[in-house]
Short mmCIF file of C-alpha atoms in Angstrom, two decimals:
data_model
loop_
_atom_site.label_atom_id
_atom_site.label_comp_id
_atom_site.label_asym_id
_atom_site.label_seq_id
_atom_site.Cartn_x
_atom_site.Cartn_y
_atom_site.Cartn_z
CA MET A 157 0.05 -0.02 -0.01
CA ALA A 158 1.08 3.56 -0.65
CA THR A 159 -0.37 6.99 -0.21
CA TYR A 160 -1.05 9.18 -3.23
CA GLN A 161 -2.11 12.81 -3.44
CA LEU A 162 -4.21 13.21 -6.58
CA ASN A 163 -5.60 16.25 -8.35
CA VAL A 164 -9.17 15.19 -9.29
CA ASN A 165 -11.39 17.85 -10.83
CA GLY A 166 -9.29 20.60 -9.30
CA GLN A 167 -9.34 19.12 -5.79
CA ARG A 168 -6.57 17.40 -3.83
CA LYS A 169 -7.56 13.91 -2.93
CA GLN A 170 -5.52 11.50 -0.81
CA VAL A 171 -5.77 7.70 -1.22
CA ASN A 172 -3.94 4.87 0.32
CA VAL A 173 -4.01 1.95 -2.12
CA ASP A 174 -1.83 -0.62 -3.79
CA PRO A 175 0.38 1.06 -6.37
CA SER A 176 -0.86 -1.26 -9.05
CA THR A 177 -4.50 -0.26 -8.54
CA PRO A 178 -5.92 1.14 -11.84
CA LEU A 179 -7.07 4.69 -11.65
CA LEU A 180 -10.60 3.61 -12.44
CA TRP A 181 -10.89 1.67 -9.15
CA VAL A 182 -9.37 4.52 -7.17
CA LEU A 183 -12.05 6.82 -8.56
CA ARG A 184 -14.92 4.43 -8.14
CA GLU A 185 -14.05 2.52 -4.94
CA GLU A 186 -11.87 4.96 -3.00
CA LEU A 187 -13.27 8.39 -3.96
CA LYS A 188 -16.88 7.04 -4.74
CA MET A 189 -16.93 8.87 -8.12
CA THR A 190 -19.00 6.39 -9.94
CA GLY A 191 -19.63 8.41 -13.10
CA THR A 192 -16.63 6.73 -14.74
CA LYS A 193 -17.66 3.25 -15.80
CA TYR A 194 -16.00 -0.15 -15.86
CA GLY A 195 -16.66 -1.83 -19.28
CA CYS A 196 -13.94 -4.26 -20.43
CA GLY A 197 -10.96 -3.64 -18.08
CA ILE A 198 -8.55 -3.89 -21.01
CA SER A 199 -8.91 -0.44 -22.66
CA ALA A 200 -10.88 -1.85 -25.49
CA CYS A 201 -14.24 -0.11 -25.04
CA GLY A 202 -13.55 3.29 -23.77
CA ALA A 203 -16.24 3.31 -20.99
CA CYS A 204 -13.62 4.28 -18.44
CA THR A 205 -12.35 7.33 -20.16
CA VAL A 206 -11.19 10.32 -18.10
CA HIS A 207 -8.85 13.20 -18.85
CA VAL A 208 -5.27 13.16 -17.54
CA ASP A 209 -3.58 16.42 -18.29
CA GLY A 210 -6.11 16.90 -21.02
CA ILE A 211 -5.49 13.53 -22.70
CA ALA A 212 -8.44 11.17 -22.98
CA THR A 213 -7.13 8.31 -20.95
CA ARG A 214 -8.39 4.78 -20.30
CA SER A 215 -8.36 4.71 -16.51
CA CYS A 216 -8.91 0.94 -16.38
CA VAL A 217 -5.34 0.27 -17.48
CA VAL A 218 -3.36 3.06 -15.84
CA PRO A 219 -2.03 2.16 -12.44
CA VAL A 220 -2.42 4.96 -9.93
CA SER A 221 1.30 4.89 -9.35
CA LEU A 222 1.91 6.28 -12.88
CA ILE A 223 -0.33 9.26 -12.50
CA GLY A 224 2.06 11.51 -10.57
CA ASP A 225 0.93 15.17 -10.18
CA ARG A 226 -0.99 15.26 -13.41
CA SER A 227 -4.58 16.61 -13.28
CA ILE A 228 -7.48 14.21 -13.53
CA VAL A 229 -10.82 15.39 -14.92
CA THR A 230 -13.85 13.09 -14.82
CA ILE A 231 -17.36 13.14 -16.10
CA GLU A 232 -18.44 14.73 -12.81
CA ALA A 233 -16.77 17.97 -13.87
CA MET A 234 -17.98 18.23 -17.35
CA ALA A 235 -21.02 20.43 -16.42
CA GLN A 236 -18.52 23.10 -15.24
CA ASP A 237 -16.46 22.92 -18.46
CA PRO A 238 -17.71 24.98 -21.44
CA VAL A 239 -17.02 22.29 -23.94
CA GLY A 240 -18.27 19.62 -21.65
CA ARG A 241 -21.49 21.46 -20.99
CA ALA A 242 -22.07 22.03 -24.67
CA VAL A 243 -21.53 18.26 -25.40
CA GLN A 244 -23.88 17.21 -22.61
CA GLU A 245 -26.54 19.58 -23.85
CA ALA A 246 -26.20 18.31 -27.33
CA TRP A 247 -26.31 14.76 -25.96
CA VAL A 248 -29.73 15.62 -24.37
CA ASP A 249 -30.91 17.57 -27.45
CA LYS A 250 -30.10 14.68 -29.85
CA ASP A 251 -31.42 12.08 -27.31
CA VAL A 252 -28.20 10.19 -27.91
CA VAL A 253 -28.41 7.87 -24.93
CA GLN A 254 -30.12 4.54 -24.97
CA CYS A 255 -28.94 2.32 -22.07
CA GLY A 256 -26.38 4.95 -21.24
CA TYR A 257 -23.63 2.87 -19.75
CA CYS A 258 -20.89 3.85 -22.17
CA GLN A 259 -21.97 7.41 -22.45
CA SER A 260 -19.73 9.04 -19.86
CA GLY A 261 -16.76 7.63 -21.71
CA GLN A 262 -18.21 8.80 -25.02
CA ILE A 263 -18.63 12.31 -23.74
CA MET A 264 -15.10 12.36 -22.40
CA SER A 265 -13.64 11.36 -25.71
CA ALA A 266 -15.91 13.81 -27.54
CA VAL A 267 -14.84 16.71 -25.40
CA ALA A 268 -11.22 15.81 -25.94
CA LEU A 269 -11.79 15.78 -29.64
CA LEU A 270 -13.61 19.05 -29.76
CA LYS A 271 -11.01 20.85 -27.57
CA ALA A 272 -8.34 19.79 -30.09
CA THR A 273 -10.46 20.02 -33.21
CA PRO A 274 -13.36 22.49 -32.84
CA LYS A 275 -14.75 21.78 -36.34
CA PRO A 276 -14.35 18.04 -36.82
CA THR A 277 -15.20 16.26 -40.01
CA ASP A 278 -17.00 12.93 -40.07
CA THR A 279 -13.51 11.28 -40.50
CA ASN A 280 -12.22 13.20 -37.37
CA ILE A 281 -15.11 11.91 -35.38
CA GLU A 282 -14.90 8.32 -36.57
CA GLU A 283 -11.26 8.20 -35.82
CA SER A 284 -11.29 9.85 -32.44
CA MET A 285 -14.47 8.02 -31.32
CA GLY A 286 -13.34 4.64 -32.66
CA GLY A 287 -12.20 3.56 -29.37
CA ASN A 288 -15.54 4.00 -27.67
CA LEU A 289 -17.84 1.18 -28.19
CA CYS A 290 -21.62 1.35 -27.73
CA ARG A 291 -23.56 -1.89 -27.61
CA CYS A 292 -26.72 0.12 -28.27
CA ALA A 293 -25.13 1.32 -31.52
CA THR A 294 -25.96 4.99 -30.89
CA TYR A 295 -23.08 5.98 -33.18
CA VAL A 296 -25.20 8.00 -35.59
CA ARG A 297 -26.65 10.08 -32.84
CA ILE A 298 -23.28 10.51 -31.20
CA ARG A 299 -21.91 11.92 -34.42
CA GLU A 300 -24.89 14.30 -34.78
CA ALA A 301 -24.51 15.48 -31.16
CA ILE A 302 -20.76 16.16 -31.68
CA LYS A 303 -21.45 18.24 -34.73
CA SER A 304 -24.31 20.01 -32.93
CA ALA A 305 -21.96 20.85 -29.97
CA SER A 306 -19.33 22.07 -32.38
CA GLN A 307 -21.80 24.44 -34.04
CA GLN A 308 -22.93 25.53 -30.52
CA LEU A 309 -19.49 26.37 -29.55
CA SER A 310 -18.47 28.22 -32.65
CA MET B 267 89.34 -9.55 -65.77
CA LEU B 268 87.26 -6.44 -66.15
CA PRO B 269 88.80 -3.02 -65.60
CA ASN B 270 87.90 -1.63 -62.06
CA HIS B 271 85.76 1.12 -63.21
CA ARG B 272 83.52 -1.17 -65.22
CA LEU B 273 83.28 -3.54 -62.27
CA VAL B 274 82.21 -0.78 -59.94
CA GLY B 275 79.62 0.37 -62.54
CA ARG B 276 78.11 -3.08 -62.79
CA VAL B 277 77.90 -3.40 -59.03
CA PHE B 278 75.97 -0.03 -58.80
CA LEU B 279 73.79 -1.12 -61.62
CA PHE B 280 72.91 -4.44 -59.78
CA ILE B 281 72.29 -2.49 -56.50
CA GLY B 282 70.07 -0.14 -58.42
CA ILE B 283 67.97 -2.74 -59.90
CA VAL B 284 67.63 -4.55 -56.62
CA LEU B 285 66.45 -1.30 -54.95
CA VAL B 286 63.95 -0.46 -57.63
CA THR B 287 62.54 -3.97 -57.64
CA TRP B 288 62.28 -3.91 -53.80
CA SER B 289 60.66 -0.49 -53.97
CA VAL B 290 58.01 -1.57 -56.58
CA LEU B 291 57.27 -4.85 -54.83
CA SER B 292 56.88 -3.20 -51.43
CA THR B 293 54.66 -0.53 -52.81
CA PHE B 294 52.49 -3.17 -54.51
CA GLY B 295 52.33 -5.21 -51.31
CA ALA B 296 51.28 -2.27 -49.27
CA GLY B 297 48.43 -1.46 -51.58
CA ARG B 298 47.33 -4.97 -51.39
CA ASN B 299 47.34 -4.79 -47.61
CA GLN B 300 45.39 -1.57 -47.60
CA THR B 301 42.76 -2.97 -50.03
CA SER B 302 42.61 -6.13 -47.90
CA ALA B 303 41.91 -3.98 -44.81
CA ALA B 304 39.17 -2.07 -46.53
CA ASP B 305 37.60 -5.28 -47.77
CA ALA B 306 37.64 -6.73 -44.30
CA ARG B 307 36.11 -3.67 -42.86
CA LEU B 308 33.33 -3.77 -45.41
CA VAL B 309 32.74 -7.43 -44.71
CA ASP B 310 32.64 -6.77 -41.01
CA GLY B 311 30.34 -3.84 -41.55
CA LEU B 312 27.89 -5.77 -43.68
CA ALA B 313 27.85 -8.60 -41.12
CA ALA B 314 27.28 -6.07 -38.35
CA TRP B 315 24.42 -4.60 -40.34
CA GLN B 316 22.71 -7.94 -40.54
CA GLN B 317 22.76 -8.05 -36.68
CA VAL B 318 21.30 -4.56 -36.54
CA TYR B 319 18.69 -5.58 -39.11
CA SER B 320 17.60 -8.58 -36.95
CA VAL B 321 16.76 -6.28 -34.16
CA LEU B 322 15.00 -3.72 -36.32
CA THR B 323 12.74 -6.35 -37.66
CA SER B 324 11.96 -7.94 -34.35
CA PRO B 325 8.35 -7.41 -33.27
CA ARG B 326 9.39 -5.07 -30.38
CA CYS B 327 10.77 -2.62 -33.03
CA ILE B 328 8.90 -3.24 -36.29
CA ASN B 329 5.39 -3.18 -34.74
CA CYS B 330 5.76 0.67 -34.61
CA HIS B 331 7.56 1.00 -37.99
CA THR B 332 4.50 0.10 -40.09
CA ALA B 333 3.64 1.27 -43.55
CA THR B 334 0.01 1.53 -42.63
CA ASN B 335 -2.08 3.96 -40.60
CA TYR B 336 -2.05 1.72 -37.50
CA PRO B 337 0.51 0.16 -35.15
CA GLN B 338 0.83 -3.61 -34.58
CA GLN B 339 1.13 -5.62 -31.51
CA GLY B 340 2.28 -9.04 -30.43
CA ASP B 341 4.85 -11.37 -31.79
CA ASP B 342 2.48 -12.16 -34.53
CA ARG B 343 2.38 -8.50 -35.39
CA HIS B 344 -1.34 -8.24 -35.59
CA ARG B 345 -3.17 -5.02 -36.00
CA HIS B 346 -3.39 -3.03 -32.82
CA PHE B 347 -6.76 -3.44 -31.12
CA ALA B 348 -9.29 -0.72 -30.10
CA ASN B 349 -9.29 0.83 -33.64
CA VAL B 350 -6.04 2.73 -32.82
CA ILE B 351 -4.70 4.80 -35.72
CA ARG B 352 -1.49 6.63 -36.59
CA GLY B 353 -2.77 10.20 -36.56
CA PRO B 354 -0.91 13.18 -38.05
CA ALA B 355 2.10 12.97 -35.68
CA GLY B 356 2.23 9.36 -35.10
CA LYS B 357 0.64 9.65 -31.66
CA GLY B 358 -2.91 8.81 -32.44
CA VAL B 359 -5.82 11.44 -32.47
CA PRO B 360 -7.60 13.41 -29.88
CA GLY B 361 -9.66 11.06 -27.82
CA LEU B 362 -7.56 8.01 -28.89
CA ASN B 363 -3.90 9.02 -28.43
CA CYS B 364 -1.13 6.53 -27.75
CA ALA B 365 -0.91 8.29 -24.38
CA SER B 366 -4.50 7.25 -23.69
CA CYS B 367 -3.10 3.99 -22.46
CA HIS B 368 0.78 3.99 -22.86
CA GLN B 369 2.34 5.78 -20.05
CA GLU B 370 6.07 6.71 -19.27
CA THR B 371 6.90 3.26 -18.10
CA ASN B 372 5.44 -0.26 -18.49
CA ALA B 373 2.24 -0.96 -16.54
CA ASP B 374 2.94 -4.63 -15.57
CA SER B 375 -0.20 -4.85 -13.48
CA THR B 376 -2.41 -4.21 -16.46
CA GLY B 377 -0.04 -5.49 -19.18
CA VAL B 378 0.16 -2.18 -21.10
CA PRO B 379 3.75 -1.38 -22.23
CA GLY B 380 4.97 2.06 -21.80
CA GLY B 381 7.97 4.39 -22.37
CA HIS B 382 8.82 8.03 -22.91
CA ASN B 383 7.15 9.65 -25.84
CA TRP B 384 5.39 6.52 -27.14
CA HIS B 385 4.63 6.93 -30.81
CA LEU B 386 4.82 5.42 -34.11
CA ALA B 387 7.84 5.93 -36.28
CA PRO B 388 7.19 8.21 -39.35
CA LEU B 389 6.15 6.58 -42.63
CA SER B 390 9.63 7.50 -43.96
CA MET B 391 10.97 5.09 -41.53
CA ARG B 392 8.54 2.22 -42.43
CA TRP B 393 10.26 -1.05 -42.38
CA GLN B 394 7.40 -2.98 -43.80
CA ASP B 395 5.59 -3.11 -47.07
CA SER B 396 1.88 -2.38 -47.37
CA SER B 397 1.16 -6.11 -46.75
CA ASP B 398 2.83 -5.81 -43.25
CA GLN B 399 5.85 -7.91 -44.51
CA PRO B 400 9.30 -6.65 -43.36
CA LEU B 401 11.27 -4.89 -46.06
CA ALA B 402 14.43 -6.60 -47.27
CA SER B 403 17.76 -5.85 -45.51
CA ALA B 404 19.01 -3.54 -48.26
CA ALA B 405 15.80 -1.39 -48.35
CA VAL B 406 15.86 -0.86 -44.56
CA CYS B 407 19.48 -0.02 -44.64
CA ARG B 408 19.02 2.47 -47.38
CA ALA B 409 16.15 4.12 -45.62
CA LEU B 410 18.03 4.30 -42.40
CA THR B 411 21.07 5.92 -43.93
CA ASP B 412 19.02 8.50 -45.89
CA ARG B 413 19.10 11.72 -43.90
CA ALA B 414 16.03 12.92 -45.83
CA LYS B 415 14.10 10.05 -44.35
CA ASN B 416 15.72 9.44 -40.89
CA ASN B 417 15.20 12.91 -39.33
CA GLY B 418 18.59 14.16 -40.51
CA LEU B 419 20.66 11.62 -38.41
CA ASP B 420 24.23 11.08 -39.54
CA ALA B 421 26.20 7.91 -38.74
CA PRO B 422 27.29 9.01 -35.25
CA ALA B 423 23.71 10.19 -34.49
CA LEU B 424 22.41 6.76 -35.56
CA LEU B 425 24.73 5.15 -33.18
CA LYS B 426 23.75 7.53 -30.38
CA HIS B 427 20.06 6.85 -31.25
CA ASN B 428 20.51 3.08 -30.91
CA GLU B 429 22.45 3.61 -27.65
CA THR B 430 20.17 5.96 -25.78
CA GLU B 431 16.66 6.55 -27.37
CA PRO B 432 14.16 5.46 -24.74
CA LEU B 433 11.92 3.60 -27.14
CA VAL B 434 14.98 1.67 -28.48
CA LEU B 435 15.92 0.76 -24.97
CA TRP B 436 12.30 -0.27 -24.25
CA ALA B 437 12.78 -3.22 -26.72
CA TRP B 438 14.95 -4.91 -24.06
CA ASN B 439 12.62 -3.99 -21.24
CA PRO B 440 9.16 -4.61 -22.81
CA GLY B 441 7.40 -5.62 -19.58
CA ARG B 442 4.62 -8.12 -19.18
CA ARG B 443 1.71 -9.03 -21.35
CA PRO B 444 -1.81 -8.84 -19.88
CA ASP B 445 -1.63 -12.52 -19.06
CA GLY B 446 1.48 -11.81 -16.92
CA THR B 447 4.07 -13.54 -19.19
CA MET B 448 7.15 -11.54 -20.39
CA ARG B 449 7.21 -10.09 -23.84
CA THR B 450 9.86 -11.64 -25.99
CA LEU B 451 13.18 -9.75 -26.64
CA PRO B 452 15.18 -9.10 -29.76
CA ALA B 453 17.60 -11.87 -30.69
CA ILE B 454 20.64 -10.10 -29.41
CA SER B 455 21.25 -7.96 -26.31
CA HIS B 456 21.24 -4.23 -26.32
CA SER B 457 25.02 -4.11 -25.79
CA GLU B 458 25.54 -6.50 -28.71
CA PHE B 459 23.13 -4.28 -30.72
CA VAL B 460 25.08 -1.18 -29.96
CA ALA B 461 28.44 -2.94 -30.62
CA ALA B 462 27.09 -4.15 -34.02
CA THR B 463 25.90 -0.60 -34.79
CA ARG B 464 29.38 0.73 -33.92
CA VAL B 465 31.07 -1.62 -36.27
CA TRP B 466 28.59 -0.83 -39.07
CA VAL B 467 29.04 2.85 -38.46
CA GLU B 468 32.89 2.68 -38.42
CA ALA B 469 32.73 0.71 -41.64
CA GLY B 470 30.93 3.60 -43.26
CA THR B 471 27.28 2.26 -42.80
CA PRO B 472 27.52 -0.08 -45.82
CA CYS B 473 24.27 -1.37 -47.25
CA PRO B 474 23.93 -4.86 -48.87
CA PRO B 475 23.20 -4.81 -52.60
CA GLY B 476 19.72 -5.47 -53.84
CA LYS B 477 16.32 -4.04 -53.40
#
């Protein structure tokens, strides 16, 4: 066990966990931030996506010991982020969600895309969102919502 | 009996012939020795290159020197999972970067390899054809020694790259697979790789003939 000081959504959080514990389980089990979901556990589905220093990161495969002092941003902070808020509003407006399980990861990847590429093409969207799987196959509505958020932000 | 002055003249003529012959022979012999030394260095250099090539085409190296828009993984060099693509800078795309999973070091508890500045090699340094087959030794050698393709590295810089570049060093510390087993290593050690690179560089970075 080791003690880590984490910067999560702008707040200092202290956890005492095994160094090999994936960030996902630190968020969910130690910090009780359950908005980030466990999907596959091998970074194949994207449900666990958070931002680490702005990079969309698969929290299920990153041990907490490798985070260091980088800032972690989760779905819980998206309503306070201008891009995050626009994406969430577009998600509601386009009625993207079906079962909803993968959507926090989808939104985190979409926000990372729009922050780097404010006017994404269909190809940009397909490439950037290609690592986020949705078993309800809401992909068409996800693409519409990203374009809608992009227009809203411009 | 010959008169004395004629005898002295013949002796000097003989000595002169001997000296000229010795000089010519010795010069010819030295040239042959120099040629032999150059030939030997070339042979050694080409042999060393083949050792270097064996490392470059090992899965730990060539999986990120693809000719396609995606990296590979595993000893069978299959396409990287999760729809990962190259991206404009070889580091993936926003939302799906290499750094989305690959950190500064290996994550043995989750089986994800890591190293500083994890990225794909540029397409100019592709060591495969479009069918994912390794290029021939001569083709890789020519690409590696072309400063228009290799980020401007001269021969000493190539040696330094192989000695110190973190992602090169990673090939000998590739960590564990998700199932806990160790990833395989290149056929020779890093010190042998560097030694072979040095021999190749000191021989003038010769490339084998052929395509």
